[in-house]
Coordinates of C-alpha atoms in Angstrom, one line a residue:
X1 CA -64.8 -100.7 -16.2
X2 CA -64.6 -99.8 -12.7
X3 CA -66.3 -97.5 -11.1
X4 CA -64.9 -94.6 -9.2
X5 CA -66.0 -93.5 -6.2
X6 CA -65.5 -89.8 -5.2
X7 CA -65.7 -89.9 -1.8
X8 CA -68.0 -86.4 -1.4
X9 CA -69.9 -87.5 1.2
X10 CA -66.8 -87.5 3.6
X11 CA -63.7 -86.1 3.6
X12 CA -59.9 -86.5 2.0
X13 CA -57.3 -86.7 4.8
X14 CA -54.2 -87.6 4.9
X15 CA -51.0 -87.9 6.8
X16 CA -47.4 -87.9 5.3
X17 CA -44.7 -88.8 6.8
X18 CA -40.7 -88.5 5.6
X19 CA -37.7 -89.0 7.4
X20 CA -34.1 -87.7 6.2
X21 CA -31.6 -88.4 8.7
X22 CA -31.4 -91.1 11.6
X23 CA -29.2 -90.2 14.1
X24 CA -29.9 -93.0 16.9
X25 CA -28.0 -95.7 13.6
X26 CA -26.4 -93.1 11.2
X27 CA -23.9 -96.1 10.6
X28 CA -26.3 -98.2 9.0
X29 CA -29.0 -95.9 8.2
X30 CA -27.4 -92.7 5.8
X31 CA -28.8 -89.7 5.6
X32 CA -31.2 -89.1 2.8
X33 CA -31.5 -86.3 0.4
X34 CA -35.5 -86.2 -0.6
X35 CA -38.3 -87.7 2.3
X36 CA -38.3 -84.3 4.0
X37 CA -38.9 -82.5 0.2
X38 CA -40.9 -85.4 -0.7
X39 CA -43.5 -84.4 1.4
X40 CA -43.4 -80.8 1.3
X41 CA -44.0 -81.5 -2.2
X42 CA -46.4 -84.3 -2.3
X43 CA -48.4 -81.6 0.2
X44 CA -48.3 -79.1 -2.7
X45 CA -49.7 -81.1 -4.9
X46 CA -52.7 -82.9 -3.0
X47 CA -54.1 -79.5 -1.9
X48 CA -53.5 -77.7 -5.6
X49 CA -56.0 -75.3 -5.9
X50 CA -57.5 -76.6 -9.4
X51 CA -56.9 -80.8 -9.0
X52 CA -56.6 -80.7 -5.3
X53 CA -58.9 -82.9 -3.3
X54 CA -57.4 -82.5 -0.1
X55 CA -58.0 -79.0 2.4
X56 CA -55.1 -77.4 3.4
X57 CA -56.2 -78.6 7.2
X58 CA -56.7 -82.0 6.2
X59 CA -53.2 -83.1 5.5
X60 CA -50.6 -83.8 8.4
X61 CA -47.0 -83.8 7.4
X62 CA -44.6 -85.3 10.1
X63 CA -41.4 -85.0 8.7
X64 CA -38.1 -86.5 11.0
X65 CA -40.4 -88.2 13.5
X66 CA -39.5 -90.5 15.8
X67 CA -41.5 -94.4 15.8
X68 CA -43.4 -93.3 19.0
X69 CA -44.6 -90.3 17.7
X70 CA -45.3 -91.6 13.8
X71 CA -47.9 -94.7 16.0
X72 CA -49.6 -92.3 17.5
X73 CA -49.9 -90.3 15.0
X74 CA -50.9 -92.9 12.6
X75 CA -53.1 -94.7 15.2
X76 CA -55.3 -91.3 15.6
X77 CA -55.6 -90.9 12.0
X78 CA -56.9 -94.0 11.1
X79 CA -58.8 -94.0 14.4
X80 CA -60.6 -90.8 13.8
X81 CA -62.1 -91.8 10.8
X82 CA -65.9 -92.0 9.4
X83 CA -66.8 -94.6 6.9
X84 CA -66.9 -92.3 3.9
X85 CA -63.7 -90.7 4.3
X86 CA -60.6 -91.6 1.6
X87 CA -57.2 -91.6 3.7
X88 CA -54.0 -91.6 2.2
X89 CA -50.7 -92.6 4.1
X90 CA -47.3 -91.8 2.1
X91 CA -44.3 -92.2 3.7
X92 CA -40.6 -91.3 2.5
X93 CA -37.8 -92.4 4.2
X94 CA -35.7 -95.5 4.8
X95 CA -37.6 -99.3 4.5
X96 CA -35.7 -102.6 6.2
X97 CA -36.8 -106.1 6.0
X98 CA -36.4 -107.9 9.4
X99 CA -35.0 -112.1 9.1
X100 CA -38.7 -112.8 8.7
X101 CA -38.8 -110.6 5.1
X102 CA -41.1 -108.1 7.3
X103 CA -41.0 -104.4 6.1
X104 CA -40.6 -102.1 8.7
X105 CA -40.6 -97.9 8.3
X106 CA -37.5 -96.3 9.7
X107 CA -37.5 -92.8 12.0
X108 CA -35.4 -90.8 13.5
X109 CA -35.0 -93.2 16.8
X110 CA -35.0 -96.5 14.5
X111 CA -32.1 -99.3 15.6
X112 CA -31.8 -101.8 12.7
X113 CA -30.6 -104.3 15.0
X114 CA -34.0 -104.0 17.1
X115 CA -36.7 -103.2 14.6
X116 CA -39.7 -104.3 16.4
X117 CA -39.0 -102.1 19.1
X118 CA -37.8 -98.6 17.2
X119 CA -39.6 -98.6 13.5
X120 CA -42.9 -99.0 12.7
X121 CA -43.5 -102.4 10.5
X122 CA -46.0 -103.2 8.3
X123 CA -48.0 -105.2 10.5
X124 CA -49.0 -102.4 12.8
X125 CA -49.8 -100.0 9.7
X126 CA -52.0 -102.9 8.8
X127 CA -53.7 -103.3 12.3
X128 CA -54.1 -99.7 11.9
X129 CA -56.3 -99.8 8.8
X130 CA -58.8 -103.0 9.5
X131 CA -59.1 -101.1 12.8
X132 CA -60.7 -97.9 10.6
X133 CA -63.8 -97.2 9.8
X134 CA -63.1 -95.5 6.5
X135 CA -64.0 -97.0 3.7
X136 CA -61.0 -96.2 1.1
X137 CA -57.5 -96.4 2.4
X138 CA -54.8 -95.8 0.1
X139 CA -51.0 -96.3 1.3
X140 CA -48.1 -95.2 -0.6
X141 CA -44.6 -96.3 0.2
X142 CA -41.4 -94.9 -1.8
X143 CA -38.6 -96.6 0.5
X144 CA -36.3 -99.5 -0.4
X145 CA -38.4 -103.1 -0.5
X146 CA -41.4 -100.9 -0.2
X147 CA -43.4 -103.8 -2.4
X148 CA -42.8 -106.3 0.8
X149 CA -45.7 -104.2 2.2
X150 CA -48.2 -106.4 0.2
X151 CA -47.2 -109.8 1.3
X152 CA -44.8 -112.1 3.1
X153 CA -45.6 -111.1 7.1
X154 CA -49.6 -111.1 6.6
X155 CA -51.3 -113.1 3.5
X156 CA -54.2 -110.5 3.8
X157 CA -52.4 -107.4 4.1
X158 CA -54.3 -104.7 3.7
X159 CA -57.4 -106.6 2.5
X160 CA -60.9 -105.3 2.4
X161 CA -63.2 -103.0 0.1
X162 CA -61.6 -99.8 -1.0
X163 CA -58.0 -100.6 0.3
X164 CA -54.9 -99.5 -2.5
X165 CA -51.2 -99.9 -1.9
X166 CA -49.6 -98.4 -4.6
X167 CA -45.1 -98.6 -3.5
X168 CA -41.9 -97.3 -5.0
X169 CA -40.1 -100.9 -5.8
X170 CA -40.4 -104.5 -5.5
X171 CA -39.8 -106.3 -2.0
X172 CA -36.4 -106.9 -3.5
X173 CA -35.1 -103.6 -5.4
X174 CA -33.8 -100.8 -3.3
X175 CA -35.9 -97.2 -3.9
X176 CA -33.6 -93.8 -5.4
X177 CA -33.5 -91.3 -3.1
X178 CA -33.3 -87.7 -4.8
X179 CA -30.1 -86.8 -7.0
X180 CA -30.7 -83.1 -5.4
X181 CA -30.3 -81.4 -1.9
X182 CA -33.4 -79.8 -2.8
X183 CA -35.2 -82.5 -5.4
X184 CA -37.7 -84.9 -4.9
X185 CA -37.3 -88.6 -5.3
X186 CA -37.9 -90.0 -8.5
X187 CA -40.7 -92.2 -7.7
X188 CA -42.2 -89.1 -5.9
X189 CA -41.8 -86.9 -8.5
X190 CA -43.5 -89.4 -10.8
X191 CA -46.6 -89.7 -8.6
X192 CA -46.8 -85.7 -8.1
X193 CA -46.6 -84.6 -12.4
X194 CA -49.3 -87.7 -12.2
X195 CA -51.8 -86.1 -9.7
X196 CA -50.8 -82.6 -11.7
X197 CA -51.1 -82.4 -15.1
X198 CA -49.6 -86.0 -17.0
X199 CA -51.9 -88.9 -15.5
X200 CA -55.0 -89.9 -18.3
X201 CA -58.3 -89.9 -17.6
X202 CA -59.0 -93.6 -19.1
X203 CA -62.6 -93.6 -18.2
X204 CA -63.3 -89.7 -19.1
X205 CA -64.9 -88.9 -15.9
X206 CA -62.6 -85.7 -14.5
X207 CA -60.6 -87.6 -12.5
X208 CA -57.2 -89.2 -11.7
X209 CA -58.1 -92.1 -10.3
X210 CA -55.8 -94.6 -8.7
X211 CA -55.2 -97.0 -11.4
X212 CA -54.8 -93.5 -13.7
X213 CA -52.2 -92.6 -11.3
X214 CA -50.5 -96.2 -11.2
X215 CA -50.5 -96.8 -15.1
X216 CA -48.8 -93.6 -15.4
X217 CA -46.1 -93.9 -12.5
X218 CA -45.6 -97.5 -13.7
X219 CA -45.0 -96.5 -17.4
X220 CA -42.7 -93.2 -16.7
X221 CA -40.9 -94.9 -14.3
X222 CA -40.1 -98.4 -16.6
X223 CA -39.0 -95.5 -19.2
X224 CA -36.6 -93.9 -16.6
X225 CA -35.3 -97.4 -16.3
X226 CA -35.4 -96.9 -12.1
X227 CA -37.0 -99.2 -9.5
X228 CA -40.3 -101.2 -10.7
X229 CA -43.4 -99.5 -8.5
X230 CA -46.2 -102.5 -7.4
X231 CA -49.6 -102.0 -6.9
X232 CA -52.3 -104.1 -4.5
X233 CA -56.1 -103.2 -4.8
X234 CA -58.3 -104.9 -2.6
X235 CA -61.9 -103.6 -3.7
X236 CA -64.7 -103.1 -5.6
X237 CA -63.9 -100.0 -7.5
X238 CA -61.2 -97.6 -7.9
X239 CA -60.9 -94.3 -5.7
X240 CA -60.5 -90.3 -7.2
X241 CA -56.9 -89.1 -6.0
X242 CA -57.2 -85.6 -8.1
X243 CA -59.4 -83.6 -10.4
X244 CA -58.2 -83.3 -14.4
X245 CA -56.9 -80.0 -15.0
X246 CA -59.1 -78.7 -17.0
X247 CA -62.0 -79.4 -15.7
X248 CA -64.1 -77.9 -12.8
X249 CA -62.1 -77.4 -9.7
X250 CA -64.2 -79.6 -7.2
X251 CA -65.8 -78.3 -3.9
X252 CA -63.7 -80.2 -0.9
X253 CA -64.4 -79.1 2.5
X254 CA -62.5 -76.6 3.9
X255 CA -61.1 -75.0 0.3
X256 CA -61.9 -71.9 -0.9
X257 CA -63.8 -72.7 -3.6
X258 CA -66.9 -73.8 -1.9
X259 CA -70.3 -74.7 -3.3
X260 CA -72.4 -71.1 -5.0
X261 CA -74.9 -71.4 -2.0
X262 CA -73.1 -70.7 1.1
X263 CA -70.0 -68.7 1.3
X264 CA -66.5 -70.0 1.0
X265 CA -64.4 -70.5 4.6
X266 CA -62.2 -67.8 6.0
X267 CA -59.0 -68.7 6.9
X268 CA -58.6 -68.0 10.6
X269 CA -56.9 -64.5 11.5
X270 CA -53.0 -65.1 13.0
X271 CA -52.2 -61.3 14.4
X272 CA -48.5 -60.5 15.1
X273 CA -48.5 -57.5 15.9
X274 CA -50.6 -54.8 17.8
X275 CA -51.9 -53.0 15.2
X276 CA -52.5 -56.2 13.0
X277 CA -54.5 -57.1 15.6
X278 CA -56.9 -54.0 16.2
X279 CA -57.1 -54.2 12.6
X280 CA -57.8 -57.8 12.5
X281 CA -60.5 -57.8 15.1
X282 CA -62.2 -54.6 13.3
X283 CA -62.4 -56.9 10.4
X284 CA -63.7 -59.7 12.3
X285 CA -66.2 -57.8 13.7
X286 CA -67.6 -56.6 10.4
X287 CA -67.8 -60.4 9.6
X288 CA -69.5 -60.9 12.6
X289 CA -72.2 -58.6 11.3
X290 CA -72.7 -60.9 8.3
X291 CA -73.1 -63.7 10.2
X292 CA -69.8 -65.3 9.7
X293 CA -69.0 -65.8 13.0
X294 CA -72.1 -67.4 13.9
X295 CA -71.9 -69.1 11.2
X296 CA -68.7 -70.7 12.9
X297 CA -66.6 -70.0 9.8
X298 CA -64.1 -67.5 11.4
X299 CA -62.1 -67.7 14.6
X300 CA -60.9 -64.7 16.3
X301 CA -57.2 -65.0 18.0
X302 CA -57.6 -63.4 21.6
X303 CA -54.4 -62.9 23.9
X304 CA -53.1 -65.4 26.5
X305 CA -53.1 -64.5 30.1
X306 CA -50.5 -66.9 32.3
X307 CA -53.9 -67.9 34.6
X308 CA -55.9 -68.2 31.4
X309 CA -56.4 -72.2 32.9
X310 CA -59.4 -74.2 30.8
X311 CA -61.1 -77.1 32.4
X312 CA -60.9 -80.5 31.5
X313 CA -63.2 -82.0 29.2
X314 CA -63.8 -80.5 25.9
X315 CA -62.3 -76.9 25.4
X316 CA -62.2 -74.4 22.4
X317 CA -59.4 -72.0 22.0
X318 CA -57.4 -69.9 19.3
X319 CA -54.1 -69.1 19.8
X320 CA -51.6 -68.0 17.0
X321 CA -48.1 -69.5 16.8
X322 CA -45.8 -69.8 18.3
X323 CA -47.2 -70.6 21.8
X324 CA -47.3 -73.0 24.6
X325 CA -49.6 -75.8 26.4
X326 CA -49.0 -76.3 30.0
X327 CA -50.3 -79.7 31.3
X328 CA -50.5 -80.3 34.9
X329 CA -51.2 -83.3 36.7
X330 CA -53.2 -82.9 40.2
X331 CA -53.9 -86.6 40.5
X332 CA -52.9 -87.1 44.2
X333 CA -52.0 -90.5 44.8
X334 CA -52.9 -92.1 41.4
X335 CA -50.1 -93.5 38.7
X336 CA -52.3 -93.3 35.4
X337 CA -50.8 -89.5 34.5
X338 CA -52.4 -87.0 31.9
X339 CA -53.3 -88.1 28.6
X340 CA -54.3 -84.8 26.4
X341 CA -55.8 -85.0 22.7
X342 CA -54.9 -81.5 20.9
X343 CA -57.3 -80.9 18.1
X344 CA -57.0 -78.6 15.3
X345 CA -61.2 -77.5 15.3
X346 CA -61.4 -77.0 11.5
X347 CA -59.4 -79.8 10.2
X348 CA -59.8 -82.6 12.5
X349 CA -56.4 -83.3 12.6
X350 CA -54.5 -84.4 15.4
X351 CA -51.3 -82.6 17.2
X352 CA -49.7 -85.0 18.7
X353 CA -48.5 -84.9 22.5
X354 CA -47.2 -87.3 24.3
X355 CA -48.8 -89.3 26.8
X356 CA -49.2 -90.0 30.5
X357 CA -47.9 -86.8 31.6
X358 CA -47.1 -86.7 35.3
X359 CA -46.4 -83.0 37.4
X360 CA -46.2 -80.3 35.4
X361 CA -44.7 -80.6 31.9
X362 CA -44.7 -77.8 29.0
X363 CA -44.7 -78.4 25.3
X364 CA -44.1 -76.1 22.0
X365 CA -46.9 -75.7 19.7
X366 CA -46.4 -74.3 16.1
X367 CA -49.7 -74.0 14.9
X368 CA -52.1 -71.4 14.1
X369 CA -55.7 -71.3 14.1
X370 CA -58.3 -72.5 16.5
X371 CA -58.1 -76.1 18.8
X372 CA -59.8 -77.9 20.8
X373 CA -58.5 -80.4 23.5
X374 CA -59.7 -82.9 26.2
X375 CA -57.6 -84.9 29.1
X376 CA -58.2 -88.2 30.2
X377 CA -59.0 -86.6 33.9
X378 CA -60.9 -84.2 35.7
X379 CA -57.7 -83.6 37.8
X380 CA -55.5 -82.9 34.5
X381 CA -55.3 -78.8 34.2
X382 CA -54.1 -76.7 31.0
X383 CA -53.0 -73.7 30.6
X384 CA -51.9 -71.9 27.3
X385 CA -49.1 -69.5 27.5
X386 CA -48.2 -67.6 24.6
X387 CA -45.2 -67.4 22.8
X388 CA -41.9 -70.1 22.8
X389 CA -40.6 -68.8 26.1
X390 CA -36.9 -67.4 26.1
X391 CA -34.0 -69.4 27.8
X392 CA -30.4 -68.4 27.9
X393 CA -27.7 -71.0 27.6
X394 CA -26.4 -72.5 30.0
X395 CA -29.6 -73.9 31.9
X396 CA -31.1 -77.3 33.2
X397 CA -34.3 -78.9 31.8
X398 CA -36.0 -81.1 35.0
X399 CA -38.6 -83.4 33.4
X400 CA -40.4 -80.0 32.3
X401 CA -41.0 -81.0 29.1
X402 CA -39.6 -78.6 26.1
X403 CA -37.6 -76.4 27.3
X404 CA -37.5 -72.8 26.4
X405 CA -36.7 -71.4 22.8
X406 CA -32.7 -69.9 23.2
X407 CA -30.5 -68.6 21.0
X408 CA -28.6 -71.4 19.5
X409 CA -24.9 -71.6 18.8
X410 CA -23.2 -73.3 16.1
X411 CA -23.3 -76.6 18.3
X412 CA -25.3 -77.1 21.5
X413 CA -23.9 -79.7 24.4
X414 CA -26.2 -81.4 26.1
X415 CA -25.4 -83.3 29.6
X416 CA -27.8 -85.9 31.0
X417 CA -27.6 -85.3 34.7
X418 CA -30.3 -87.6 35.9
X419 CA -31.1 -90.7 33.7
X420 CA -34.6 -91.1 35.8
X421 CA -34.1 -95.4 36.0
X422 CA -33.8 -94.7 32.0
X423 CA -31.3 -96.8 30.1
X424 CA -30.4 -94.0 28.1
X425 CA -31.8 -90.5 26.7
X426 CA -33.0 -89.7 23.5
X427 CA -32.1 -86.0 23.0
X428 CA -33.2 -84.2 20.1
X429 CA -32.7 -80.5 18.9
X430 CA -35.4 -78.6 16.9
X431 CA -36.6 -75.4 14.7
X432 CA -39.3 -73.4 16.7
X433 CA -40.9 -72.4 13.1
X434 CA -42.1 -75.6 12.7
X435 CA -41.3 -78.3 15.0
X436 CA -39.0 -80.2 12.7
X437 CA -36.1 -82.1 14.1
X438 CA -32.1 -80.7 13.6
X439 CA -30.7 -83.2 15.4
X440 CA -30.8 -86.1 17.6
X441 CA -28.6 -88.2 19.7
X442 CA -28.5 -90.8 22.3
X443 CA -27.0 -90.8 25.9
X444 CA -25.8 -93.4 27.8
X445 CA -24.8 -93.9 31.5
X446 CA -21.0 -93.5 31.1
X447 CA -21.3 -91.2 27.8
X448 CA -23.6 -88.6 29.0
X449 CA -22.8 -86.1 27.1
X450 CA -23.4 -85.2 23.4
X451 CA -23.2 -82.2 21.2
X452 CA -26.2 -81.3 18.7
X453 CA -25.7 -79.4 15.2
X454 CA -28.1 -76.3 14.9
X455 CA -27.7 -76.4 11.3
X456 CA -27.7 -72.6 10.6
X457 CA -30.6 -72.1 12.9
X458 CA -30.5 -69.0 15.0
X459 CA -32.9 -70.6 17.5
X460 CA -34.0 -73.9 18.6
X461 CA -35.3 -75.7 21.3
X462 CA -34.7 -79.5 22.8
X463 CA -37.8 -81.4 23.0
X464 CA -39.2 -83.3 25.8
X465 CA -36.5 -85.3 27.3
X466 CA -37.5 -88.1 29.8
X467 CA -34.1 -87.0 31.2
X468 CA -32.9 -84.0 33.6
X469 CA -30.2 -82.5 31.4
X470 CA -28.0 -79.1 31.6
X471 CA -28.1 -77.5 27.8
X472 CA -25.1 -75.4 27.2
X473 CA -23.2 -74.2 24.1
X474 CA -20.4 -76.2 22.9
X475 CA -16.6 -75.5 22.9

């Protein structure tokens, strides 16, 4: 029988990514009921408290992404990685086949008449892993043709020791989305009562392992009578996805329940309001008297000042959400821009940013805890500001980057007033709680206006356009 490996000597990361509406081809691509839950509930379950083997830090959720954002994302994670770590990819969302019978991942931005360009395709996920040091990759797809992902464009996709695709379908069925607003998919739902409470434990060893996981997905979803999941392993073993319920919870880095001899991690203190914060920082003092601090397990959140400016190179800070990173570019006479990697300090995990910044751009950042970032240049300068920023409509956004948080109307008009040599402008709306997408549309020279649901929200915020609009509210 094959062995599992529990991958203790590293860590579990992963990143999951789910995408429910596509606004740049709503024609051809429909709007979808369950990737954004999927994930919220796939999250859930990796970290439970008892079967978890994930850390709360360790697992990135991207839901309505775009494909720029979802490669660097992905390309970070995979890159980031030590040889004993065990990654895990999911993704949620719409899957097309190209004329070659090439899968390719659809976000937010995705054309399905110019794939290549505007999803992510299978290939690059699988440059992505050879490219990673880690030594057990597991990649689940629930998508329609999500079984393609195991053949057809490379003979040796996803080949190596320790490498598991486990997908929703065959390269030839279509995937169920979720019968609910507010449901899960049903392969999804499948794979989370498995890493729960329902997969066996064939080889008796506390663990759901991934073949546990697959025989029972594969069983409970031929009894459904849905979709036919697939499975590729490519190694010498099979890898521990969760811990049996009833036995020991295991000791993952970063969780609370951390081995007897040293003391389990503090979360790290998010004040939000003046007292909170005297209170807080009495507490974290006490700690400090017990070593904590120097023990590097707590971070205290200090105010922002506007000329609170860090150096480049390799800089700690805490900050509490929401708040802001300035990045300015002071590279006279050079055309290579600011690069910045955003680092949450505890997890690892990357925040992504977009690249090659050039003058002065601002971006929201919805995170709490403490961070650590580096720029590509000794001439790039940051500056944290704290809080979204207030903007009231109407107002123009200049290459900036994010604008503002405002006070959002029922519908928000956008109007691109300088396309910038662009051939058109990917707007996009979004929730300052957490960064997700509300809406998204594409202007065009002779169409350069468009209007943007808020969906409800009572404040939102448009994100990074390469574009000098005027934001307004909509008749």
């Amino acid at each position: 029988m094959a062995t599992a490996r529990a991958g203790t000597d590293g860590r579990y990361r992963a990143i999951l990514i789910g995408n429910s509406t596509y606004p740049a081809d709503e024609h051809n691509l429909q709007t979808l009921k369950g990737p954004v839950k999927d994930i919220a509930a796939l999250n859930r379950a990796l970290v439970d408290q008892q079967t978890g083997m994930f850390a709360d830090l360790d697992v990135t959720l991207l839901p309505e992404t775009t494909s720029h954002r979802a490669i660097r994302a992905l390309g970070r994670f995979f890159g980031a990685a030590h040889r004993d770590d065990v990654l895990l990819f999911y993704f949620s969302g719409h899957g097309k086949l190209d004329l070659t019978g090439r899968l390719h991942l659809c976000m937010q931005d995705t054309d399905s008449a110019d794939l290549l360009a505007t999803a992510v395709s299978s290939a690059r996920i699988n440059e992505f892993a050879e490219a990673s040091l880690a030594r057990d990759i597991v990649i689940v797809l629930d998508c329609c043709h999500a079984g393609a992902f195991r053949g057809g464009d490379l003979p040796d996709t996803v080949a190596g020791p320790g490498r598991y695709v486990l997908t929703s379908c065959r390269g030839t069925q279509l995937a169920n989305d979720a019968t609910a607003d507010n449901g899960t998919s049903v392969f999804t739902q499948q794979l989370i009562d498995g890493l729960l409470i329902a997969a066996p434990d064939h080889d008796g060893d506390g663990y759901v392992g991934f073949t546990d996981l697959y025989t029972y997905v594969d069983r409970r979803m031929r009894e459904i009578g849905k979709q036919i999941p697939q499975r590729r392993v490519d190694g010498d073993g099979d890898v521990r996805l969760a811990r049996c319920r009833d036995a020991e919870p295991p000791a993952v880095p970063g969780r609370t329940h951390a081995p007897a001899d040293r003391p389990a991690p503090v979360p790290a203190l998010a004040p939000t309001s003046a007292p909170d914060r005297r209170r807080r920082i009495l507490i974290a003092a006490a700690l400090a008297a017990a070593g904590l601090i120097a023990a590097g397990l707590i971070a205290v959140v200090h105010p922002f000042r506007d000329d609170d400016r860090s150096p480049p190179g390799r800089v700690d800070h805490s900050a509490s959400a929401p708040w802001r990173l300035r990045i300015e570019d002071h590279q006279i006479g050079q055309h290579v821009g600011c690069t910045v990697t955003l680092t949450d300090a505890r997890s690892g995990s990357e925040i992504p940013l977009p690249g090659d910044v050039f003058g002065e751009r601002t971006f929201q950042i919805f995170h709490t805890g403490s961070f650590r970032w580096t720029a590509n240049s000794p001439n790039c300068r940051l500056v944290p500001l704290a809080g979204s920023g207030s903007a009231t409509l109407p107002f123009a956004l200049q290459l900036t980057g994010d604008s503002d948080v405002f006070a959002a109307p029922a519908r928000v008009s956008v109007q691109v007033r300088d396309f910038n040599n662009n051939e058109k402008c990917l707007i996009s709306l979004h929730d300052p709680a957490d960064g997700s997408a509300l809406d998204f549309r594409a202007a065009v020279p002779g169409a350069d206006t468009v209007i943007l649901d808020a969906r409800g929200r009572a404040r939102a915020y448009v994100a990074d356009p390469r574009c000098g609009l005027l934001v307004s509210a909509a008749p």
